[in-house]
């Protein structure tokens, strides 16, 4: 595709017999934000490392900004920015020193590297850090500097691997704002995340990755429709009444999940407020006492359960 | 700019990065320089004359300490490389359009500079203690050259081991190995004074070859004529093995 910034066809990567990528396909249109959503171990980092030329795929065709990541790695490196899952900075040096170093390695020359460093420090509100070493930075500051470092040359394609994992809500909002302003400037962004909400907020298109493959692909809206929108959770005081309560929910019986241990019923709903008031009234009329009633978004677990037909989130200790 | 020019500027940028890091922790740099001086004073004055050494012990000890300092440089190289790997900064370098070898060239240049500085300090302290090399300017320069050649071999062994280890924690295991290699040498005592098997090990230790050759060039006790070749061939042989291994290991980070 002519307007594709990223093309991945049948990418495979195996680590000692384990398939990290198992025939992954992906196309990202120029100037858009693509969210890659997946649980621990899905292969998100492996994908980003292959796209950013850090890792060679075992098989498949991978092109970034029109260049093959294996045969034309240098051309790809000229056009990308990378924010890895973990900070990639010289912790002994200060923020300015880091940015100047990376600027020089991008062959900006001493003067432009310095000017660019100042510009980025300003933009990411790090000008006040002075000579402080990066190892003394807070998590949010470090992430912002890392993001600044990946933007030295205003890349055509930017990779963000779990950009907000481990940040507090404020840090998260800051990173989101930066990403939005970048996209306004025409950059193509591929971002991985474990949070549905993050993909929802930032991405034009989202693909769900599980066990090294794309299991679903679409806009946030089409995916949400596919997984049934909001859900209502009802916790009863008495587990013996679970059966009776199922019949009161405004959905087909087999769409309700019942968790006896937690005395919990959960069901997809369409009209949030109507469902909530309806359920409260119906329970009251039937004389069933509820401990808690809540509306919520589907969790990633439910998305996966729904789309893969199996709940195999292998939550590995990171 | 041509690719050669880029390779040179990138290597220089990477070397400057190391110098900037020194500026960040001057105390550590000073400790690094002072440590061999301390060993020299300790063995020269506290522990006293080495066994089996004919002639002045300081004359014997100084070349040994110079060689030992070069050998211990291995640790510094390993720590720096594993830290870079661990902090992910090498990944950032590898994702940028910079010259392929600049990361390793910068590392070597900075480490060689540090070792040259270490040699200068140690030679200065020895001179202040009254030590005088007897081999003339040619011998002196030859000796310094051999020491730096040995350090260069240690450097590439260090890079290779660091790339295998990957994590700073594993460096400790190597530190435990560097010490016996350093001390199972003729740095402090003549091999003739040791049990046969130990003497053989010590004589074959590449570090001992360098120390003996340096003693020869300085006209110190313990020097043997004809050892200069061994002190050239050993490091070159080590380099022939470990330089390609390290480069290959580095390029295989993408496996
Ligand atoms: N260098 C490696 N050596 C061995 N196995 C690896 C390596 N890198 C990744 N893996 C394995 O490949 C699989 C995919 O890993 P990857 O890091 O790409 O997942 P991820 O989606 O980024 O997960 P997370 O959300 O935890 O970051 C995992 O099972 C992981 O254990
Ligand atoms: Mg990951």
XYZ file of C-alpha atoms and ligand atoms in Angstrom:
605
model
C 0.000 0.000 0.000
C 1.430 3.354 -1.001
C 0.196 5.232 2.040
C 1.282 2.586 4.548
C 3.880 3.744 7.053
C 4.221 0.248 8.498
C 3.675 -3.078 6.745
C 4.122 -6.387 8.518
C 3.384 -9.639 6.738
C 3.667 -12.998 8.432
C 6.278 -11.880 10.964
C 7.671 -14.687 13.058
C 10.114 -14.664 15.934
C 10.997 -17.616 18.108
C 12.978 -17.552 21.335
C 14.248 -21.006 22.226
C 11.197 -22.789 20.847
C 8.699 -20.220 22.138
C 6.815 -18.279 19.471
C 6.878 -14.621 20.473
C 5.459 -13.636 17.068
C 3.533 -16.299 15.261
C 2.724 -14.976 11.791
C 1.699 -11.441 12.674
C 0.166 -9.162 10.005
C -0.284 -5.430 10.393
C -0.707 -2.342 8.228
C -0.562 1.177 9.603
C -1.660 4.116 7.456
C 0.595 7.162 7.316
C -0.288 9.913 9.768
C -2.446 7.741 12.018
C -2.096 6.343 15.521
C -2.283 2.572 15.731
C -2.806 0.932 19.077
C -1.500 -2.582 19.710
C -3.354 -3.969 22.663
C -2.367 -7.186 24.352
C -1.682 -8.887 27.675
C 1.753 -9.700 29.153
C 3.759 -11.878 26.818
C 1.532 -11.233 23.795
C 4.554 -10.182 21.723
C 4.129 -6.387 21.789
C 7.727 -5.605 22.702
C 9.033 -8.180 20.252
C 7.027 -6.465 17.499
C 8.333 -3.012 18.441
C 11.928 -4.278 18.618
C 11.614 -5.787 15.154
C 10.054 -2.613 13.736
C 12.836 -0.486 15.227
C 15.605 -2.746 13.788
C 16.774 -3.975 17.190
C 15.731 -7.544 16.460
C 15.620 -9.507 13.202
C 12.448 -11.397 12.394
C 12.951 -15.115 11.721
C 10.531 -14.877 8.812
C 8.129 -12.471 7.185
C 8.282 -9.094 5.486
C 8.562 -5.989 7.650
C 8.718 -2.494 6.195
C 8.816 0.841 7.970
C 8.551 4.158 6.093
C 8.973 2.238 2.846
C 12.180 0.437 3.841
C 12.865 -3.143 4.801
C 13.928 -3.363 8.457
C 16.547 -6.029 7.800
C 18.039 -5.077 4.432
C 17.685 -1.313 4.829
C 18.059 -0.958 8.574
C 20.022 2.281 8.251
C 17.339 3.941 6.120
C 14.731 2.862 8.670
C 16.787 4.231 11.568
C 16.969 7.609 9.847
C 13.177 7.835 9.928
C 12.068 6.406 13.270
C 11.885 7.341 16.920
C 11.700 4.733 19.672
C 10.346 4.887 23.168
C 11.086 1.447 24.563
C 9.191 -0.257 27.357
C 12.004 0.710 29.732
C 13.893 4.002 29.703
C 16.904 4.018 27.370
C 18.971 6.857 28.732
C 22.422 7.448 30.162
C 21.482 7.601 33.833
C 24.763 9.157 34.917
C 24.329 12.190 32.669
C 21.862 15.037 32.915
C 18.845 15.579 30.673
C 20.521 18.124 28.455
C 23.654 15.997 28.135
C 21.542 13.028 27.057
C 19.642 14.966 24.411
C 22.823 16.604 23.109
C 24.501 13.213 22.888
C 21.628 11.728 20.892
C 21.452 14.846 18.714
C 25.121 14.544 17.822
C 24.670 10.868 17.042
C 21.880 11.925 14.682
C 24.550 14.102 13.030
C 22.892 17.388 13.810
C 26.271 18.962 14.548
C 27.227 20.521 17.874
C 25.291 23.768 17.580
C 22.016 22.323 16.309
C 22.224 19.426 18.773
C 22.452 21.935 21.614
C 19.614 24.071 20.286
C 17.413 21.020 19.743
C 18.150 19.779 23.275
C 17.035 23.107 24.740
C 13.933 23.139 22.594
C 12.889 19.652 23.685
C 13.654 20.295 27.355
C 11.426 23.324 27.139
C 8.639 21.463 25.393
C 8.623 18.593 27.887
C 8.915 20.925 30.850
C 12.325 19.657 31.845
C 14.224 22.931 31.534
C 14.279 23.247 35.303
C 16.189 19.994 35.842
C 19.553 21.685 35.266
C 22.552 19.411 35.622
C 20.733 16.807 37.748
C 21.623 13.230 36.735
C 18.810 11.226 35.161
C 19.049 8.587 37.882
C 17.658 11.198 40.286
C 14.632 11.891 38.085
C 11.118 10.786 38.992
C 9.472 8.132 36.825
C 7.415 10.717 34.955
C 10.382 12.985 34.270
C 12.418 10.063 33.017
C 9.630 8.988 30.689
C 9.309 12.510 29.320
C 13.033 12.775 28.711
C 12.958 9.367 27.042
C 10.135 10.578 24.811
C 12.077 13.768 24.024
C 15.073 11.614 23.078
C 12.938 9.669 20.622
C 11.827 12.898 18.947
C 15.218 14.485 18.261
C 14.762 14.415 14.494
C 10.976 14.649 14.288
C 10.658 11.084 13.069
C 8.279 9.942 10.354
C 7.287 6.923 12.413
C 7.309 6.780 16.185
C 7.129 3.596 18.265
C 5.883 3.813 21.829
C 6.078 0.594 23.847
C 3.720 0.875 26.830
C 4.441 4.595 27.158
C 2.454 5.105 30.352
C 2.870 1.860 32.280
C 4.039 2.730 35.773
C 3.091 6.412 35.536
C 0.638 8.126 37.843
C -2.524 9.655 36.291
C -0.851 13.027 35.877
C 2.185 11.560 34.130
C -0.136 9.543 31.945
C -2.116 12.624 30.908
C 1.134 14.432 30.077
C 2.311 11.652 27.814
C -1.095 11.459 26.138
C -1.013 15.190 25.425
C 2.440 14.914 23.873
C 1.351 12.045 21.662
C -1.712 13.965 20.479
C 0.310 17.042 19.573
C 2.779 14.898 17.632
C 0.106 13.299 15.553
C -1.136 16.766 14.697
C 2.275 17.251 13.084
C 1.845 14.282 10.742
C 3.864 11.618 12.568
C 2.690 8.015 12.324
C 2.541 6.430 15.763
C 2.443 2.781 16.729
C 1.734 2.418 20.403
C 1.441 -0.704 22.504
C -0.568 -0.818 25.674
C -2.278 -3.105 28.125
C -4.997 -0.557 28.758
C -8.127 -0.505 26.662
C -8.723 3.063 27.754
C -5.346 4.231 26.498
C -5.889 2.736 23.066
C -9.370 4.203 23.117
C -8.056 7.692 23.931
C -5.213 7.823 21.455
C -5.594 5.366 18.634
C -7.391 5.689 15.307
C -7.201 1.961 14.871
C -6.571 -0.790 17.353
C -5.435 -4.357 16.953
C -5.629 -6.947 19.651
C -2.600 -9.203 19.863
C -2.549 -12.513 21.636
C 0.173 -15.174 21.551
C 2.009 -13.416 18.736
C -0.944 -12.957 16.374
C -3.507 -10.276 15.662
C -6.835 -11.630 16.899
C -8.957 -8.576 16.102
C -8.464 -5.331 14.252
C -10.614 -2.253 13.843
C -11.526 1.135 15.219
C -12.238 1.537 18.913
C -15.950 1.662 18.115
C -16.102 -1.488 16.029
C -14.122 -3.382 18.643
C -16.313 -2.138 21.446
C -19.387 -3.168 19.512
C -17.834 -6.582 19.017
C -17.253 -7.027 22.720
C -20.624 -5.693 23.773
C -19.996 -2.257 25.261
C -20.571 -1.580 28.962
C -21.347 -4.156 31.600
C -23.335 -4.182 34.773
C -22.013 -5.987 37.885
C -24.368 -6.937 40.709
C -23.108 -8.353 44.013
C -25.832 -10.010 46.118
C -25.895 -10.448 49.866
C -27.158 -14.004 49.567
C -25.601 -16.429 47.044
C -28.778 -18.523 47.172
C -30.657 -15.819 45.259
C -28.219 -15.707 42.313
C -30.441 -17.917 40.179
C -33.505 -15.787 40.770
C -31.585 -12.584 40.073
C -30.267 -13.799 36.688
C -33.831 -13.795 35.361
C -34.233 -10.145 36.347
C -31.342 -8.819 34.250
C -32.359 -7.191 30.935
C -30.382 -9.652 28.780
C -30.572 -13.239 27.585
C -29.747 -15.751 30.315
C -26.646 -17.153 28.647
C -25.041 -13.688 28.347
C -24.873 -13.441 32.154
C -21.749 -14.682 33.901
C -22.218 -15.927 37.451
C -19.441 -16.023 40.032
C -20.852 -17.886 43.026
C -17.828 -17.366 45.289
C -18.052 -13.606 44.963
C -21.910 -13.668 44.776
C -21.486 -11.714 41.542
C -23.560 -11.426 38.368
C -22.171 -9.662 35.341
C -23.948 -8.860 32.073
C -23.454 -6.676 29.009
C -25.824 -3.710 28.762
C -26.744 -1.354 25.959
C -28.386 1.669 27.564
C -26.374 2.291 30.728
C -28.829 4.362 32.755
C -31.945 2.441 31.759
C -30.214 -0.822 32.692
C -29.101 0.512 36.060
C -32.464 1.885 37.138
C -34.261 -1.162 35.716
C -32.085 -3.600 37.658
C -32.353 -1.656 40.913
C -36.141 -1.587 40.648
C -36.483 -5.244 39.622
C -34.286 -6.427 42.510
C -36.258 -4.322 44.969
C -39.580 -5.676 43.731
C -38.312 -9.252 43.978
C -37.027 -8.573 47.489
C -33.444 -9.475 46.561
C -30.872 -7.539 48.532
C -27.844 -6.248 46.603
C -24.554 -5.334 48.250
C -23.217 -3.448 45.253
C -24.304 -2.500 41.755
C -21.899 -0.973 39.254
C -21.626 -0.064 35.597
C -18.252 -0.480 34.013
C -16.267 -0.912 30.818
C -15.362 -4.452 29.822
C -11.940 -5.467 31.112
C -9.174 -6.655 28.883
C -9.824 -10.154 30.209
C -13.358 -10.040 28.918
C -12.230 -8.664 25.585
C -9.851 -11.539 25.232
C -12.277 -14.112 26.438
C -14.729 -12.832 23.913
C -12.404 -12.542 20.952
C -10.161 -15.519 21.424
C -12.781 -17.785 22.874
C -10.378 -18.775 25.611
C -9.068 -17.003 28.659
C -5.371 -17.680 28.406
C -3.907 -14.524 29.811
C -0.648 -15.819 31.094
C 0.262 -13.122 33.540
C 3.984 -13.547 33.881
C 5.907 -11.830 36.591
C 7.540 -8.902 34.804
C 29.798 13.646 4.994
C 31.261 10.318 3.961
C 30.578 7.196 6.001
C 34.189 7.176 7.233
C 33.769 10.718 8.495
C 30.551 9.691 10.238
C 32.295 6.694 11.780
C 34.988 9.001 13.153
C 32.617 11.665 14.490
C 30.338 9.052 16.050
C 33.270 7.329 17.736
C 34.495 10.673 19.017
C 30.996 11.511 20.287
C 30.876 8.191 22.127
C 34.329 8.834 23.624
C 33.208 12.264 24.773
C 30.186 10.673 26.368
C 32.542 8.616 28.553
C 34.536 11.697 29.462
C 31.303 13.445 30.448
C 30.499 10.450 32.644
C 33.893 10.812 34.359
C 32.983 14.417 35.060
C 29.854 13.104 36.775
C 31.684 10.911 39.242
C 35.161 12.328 39.788
C 35.473 10.476 43.105
C 35.118 7.102 41.406
C 37.708 8.096 38.820
C 40.159 9.136 41.535
C 39.581 5.920 43.503
C 40.313 3.995 40.324
C 43.607 5.830 39.914
C 44.569 5.600 43.568
C 43.830 1.897 44.027
C 46.959 0.630 42.194
C 49.020 3.246 44.028
C 47.731 1.825 47.300
C 48.640 -1.692 46.210
C 52.118 -0.471 45.275
C 52.642 1.149 48.682
C 51.154 -1.829 50.506
C 53.319 -4.422 48.815
C 56.364 -2.182 48.612
C 56.428 -1.121 52.248
C 54.006 -3.078 54.400
C 54.315 -6.596 53.031
C 57.965 -6.080 52.210
C 60.429 -7.763 49.844
C 59.135 -10.406 47.435
C 60.346 -13.916 47.661
C 63.014 -14.992 45.231
C 63.742 -11.478 44.044
C 67.359 -10.492 43.634
C 67.985 -6.765 43.663
C 65.808 -3.897 44.769
C 62.173 -4.942 45.444
C 60.693 -1.638 44.291
C 62.447 -2.091 40.924
C 60.845 -5.528 40.711
C 57.459 -4.459 41.982
C 56.786 -1.377 39.817
C 56.577 -3.232 36.471
C 54.455 -5.912 38.149
C 52.038 -3.313 39.465
C 51.849 -1.628 36.075
C 50.878 -4.920 34.445
C 48.405 -5.699 37.243
C 46.746 -2.308 36.772
C 46.258 -3.109 33.103
C 44.751 -6.500 33.968
C 42.324 -4.994 36.493
C 41.124 -2.597 33.808
C 39.089 -5.567 32.582
C 36.647 -5.060 35.446
C 36.036 -1.415 34.605
C 35.327 -2.297 30.985
C 32.913 -5.038 31.959
C 31.029 -2.914 34.457
C 30.592 -0.088 31.960
C 29.386 -2.357 29.144
C 26.952 -4.334 31.304
C 25.545 -1.112 32.754
C 24.874 0.214 29.271
C 23.169 -3.029 28.298
C 21.135 -3.090 31.485
C 20.001 0.531 31.227
C 18.832 -0.030 27.670
C 20.902 2.861 26.364
C 22.664 0.509 23.948
C 19.235 -0.212 22.461
C 18.739 3.466 21.823
C 22.156 3.693 20.143
C 21.331 0.666 18.014
C 18.036 2.169 16.889
C 19.742 5.358 15.683
C 21.442 6.002 12.329
C 24.936 6.010 13.793
C 28.066 4.192 12.635
C 27.936 0.517 13.552
C 31.151 0.211 15.494
C 31.070 3.571 17.271
C 29.652 2.160 20.520
C 32.588 -0.233 20.885
C 35.204 2.162 19.519
C 34.095 4.849 21.971
C 34.292 2.365 24.817
C 37.825 1.298 23.823
C 39.087 4.833 23.369
C 37.765 5.954 26.751
C 39.071 2.875 28.575
C 42.500 3.166 26.948
C 42.610 6.807 27.951
C 41.756 5.930 31.525
C 44.424 3.227 31.593
C 47.027 5.571 30.130
C 46.146 7.993 32.890
C 46.454 5.179 35.438
C 49.910 4.307 34.096
C 51.016 7.929 34.292
C 49.900 8.294 37.903
C 51.539 5.038 38.954
C 54.796 5.912 37.172
C 54.708 9.353 38.790
C 54.258 7.933 42.286
C 56.996 5.353 41.672
C 59.331 8.116 40.511
C 58.500 10.106 43.635
C 59.461 7.042 45.711
C 62.863 7.075 44.055
C 62.281 4.450 41.371
C 64.217 5.064 38.131
C 63.903 2.991 34.935
C 67.290 1.980 33.568
C 66.444 1.100 29.986
C 66.714 4.537 28.364
C 63.928 6.345 26.480
C 63.483 3.565 23.897
C 63.063 0.960 26.585
C 60.655 3.197 28.450
C 58.430 3.837 25.449
C 58.577 0.159 24.466
C 57.498 -0.849 27.959
C 54.570 1.590 27.959
C 53.582 0.287 24.517
C 53.596 -3.331 25.734
C 51.508 -2.428 28.780
C 48.913 -0.656 26.663
C 48.862 -3.527 24.189
C 48.139 -5.895 27.066
C 45.396 -3.552 28.287
C 43.902 -3.487 24.791
C 43.674 -7.279 24.824
C 42.031 -7.158 28.285
C 39.608 -4.566 26.948
C 38.232 -6.825 24.250
C 38.078 -9.810 26.593
C 36.097 -7.520 28.902
C 33.687 -6.433 26.183
C 33.113 -10.014 25.107
C 32.518 -11.294 28.650
C 30.223 -8.348 29.385
C 28.132 -9.055 26.307
C 27.823 -12.677 27.428
C 27.019 -11.780 31.034
C 24.581 -9.019 30.060
C 23.811 -8.051 33.627
C 25.970 -6.059 36.059
C 25.310 -8.624 38.803
C 27.228 -11.274 36.870
C 30.305 -9.070 36.705
C 31.015 -9.984 40.304
C 31.596 -13.555 39.221
C 34.266 -12.335 36.829
C 35.800 -10.059 39.443
C 36.337 -13.131 41.560
C 38.231 -14.628 38.619
C 40.272 -11.544 37.801
C 41.881 -11.494 41.218
C 43.463 -14.945 41.079
C 44.642 -14.257 37.519
C 46.150 -11.003 38.760
C 47.805 -12.575 41.763
C 48.780 -15.885 40.156
C 51.387 -13.915 38.294
C 54.911 -12.749 38.865
C 53.721 -9.255 39.842
C 54.765 -9.619 43.490
C 57.129 -12.590 43.638
C 59.466 -14.493 41.338
C 58.034 -17.801 40.033
C 61.275 -19.570 41.007
C 60.286 -19.108 44.645
C 57.000 -20.956 44.134
C 56.155 -24.662 44.082
C 56.827 -26.127 40.603
C 53.220 -26.392 39.411
C 52.400 -22.907 40.620
C 55.544 -21.475 39.066
C 54.547 -23.007 35.726
C 51.046 -21.534 35.889
C 52.478 -18.171 36.819
C 55.030 -18.210 34.013
C 52.372 -19.009 31.431
C 50.063 -16.265 32.657
C 50.006 -13.667 29.854
C 50.233 -10.950 32.458
C 53.534 -12.398 33.671
C 54.878 -12.290 30.111
C 54.142 -8.584 29.936
C 55.610 -7.949 33.408
C 58.809 -9.824 32.573
C 59.227 -7.990 29.277
C 58.604 -4.643 30.949
C 61.193 -5.486 33.641
C 63.611 -6.300 30.861
C 62.969 -2.992 29.082
C 63.235 -1.052 32.354
C 66.451 -2.920 33.250
C 64.818 -4.162 36.471
C 65.446 -7.414 38.356
C 63.247 -10.233 37.115
C 63.543 -9.138 33.500
C 64.631 -11.657 30.904
C 65.914 -10.705 27.489
C 63.853 -12.169 24.656
C 60.567 -11.864 26.519
C 59.429 -8.873 24.532
C 58.201 -11.176 21.784
C 56.077 -13.159 24.155
C 54.604 -9.904 25.479
C 53.714 -8.928 21.915
C 52.462 -12.311 20.739
C 50.286 -13.169 23.749
C 48.099 -10.052 23.642
C 47.874 -10.266 19.857
C 46.763 -13.888 20.125
C 44.133 -12.936 22.708
C 42.981 -10.119 20.463
C 42.792 -12.426 17.465
C 40.359 -14.553 19.442
C 38.349 -12.034 21.460
C 38.097 -9.072 19.091
C 36.092 -10.970 16.447
C 34.105 -12.775 19.143
C 33.123 -9.479 20.785
C 32.207 -7.825 17.494
C 30.144 -10.843 16.504
C 28.457 -10.939 19.872
C 27.598 -7.259 19.561
C 26.092 -7.642 16.109
C 24.137 -10.623 17.405
C 22.293 -8.519 19.921
C 19.671 -8.429 17.172
C 19.208 -12.206 17.261
N 14.987 -12.211 24.528
C 14.054 -13.135 24.814
N 14.425 -14.382 25.144
C 13.515 -15.332 25.404
N 12.193 -15.143 25.379
C 11.760 -13.922 25.074
C 12.657 -12.855 24.776
N 11.934 -11.755 24.497
C 10.642 -12.120 24.620
N 10.526 -13.419 24.956
C 9.266 -14.156 25.133
O 8.442 -13.885 24.034
C 7.113 -13.650 24.450
C 6.641 -12.291 24.009
O 7.352 -11.319 24.756
P 7.150 -9.765 24.614
O 8.138 -9.128 25.514
O 7.199 -9.388 23.181
O 5.691 -9.571 25.180
P 4.932 -8.220 25.570
O 3.628 -8.278 24.870
O 5.795 -7.057 25.311
O 4.700 -8.407 27.119
P 4.685 -7.309 28.304
O 3.307 -6.724 28.306
O 4.939 -8.121 29.516
O 5.749 -6.310 28.023
C 7.085 -13.843 25.962
O 6.647 -15.130 26.240
C 8.514 -13.661 26.356
O 8.799 -14.445 27.484
Mg 6.531 -5.562 26.444
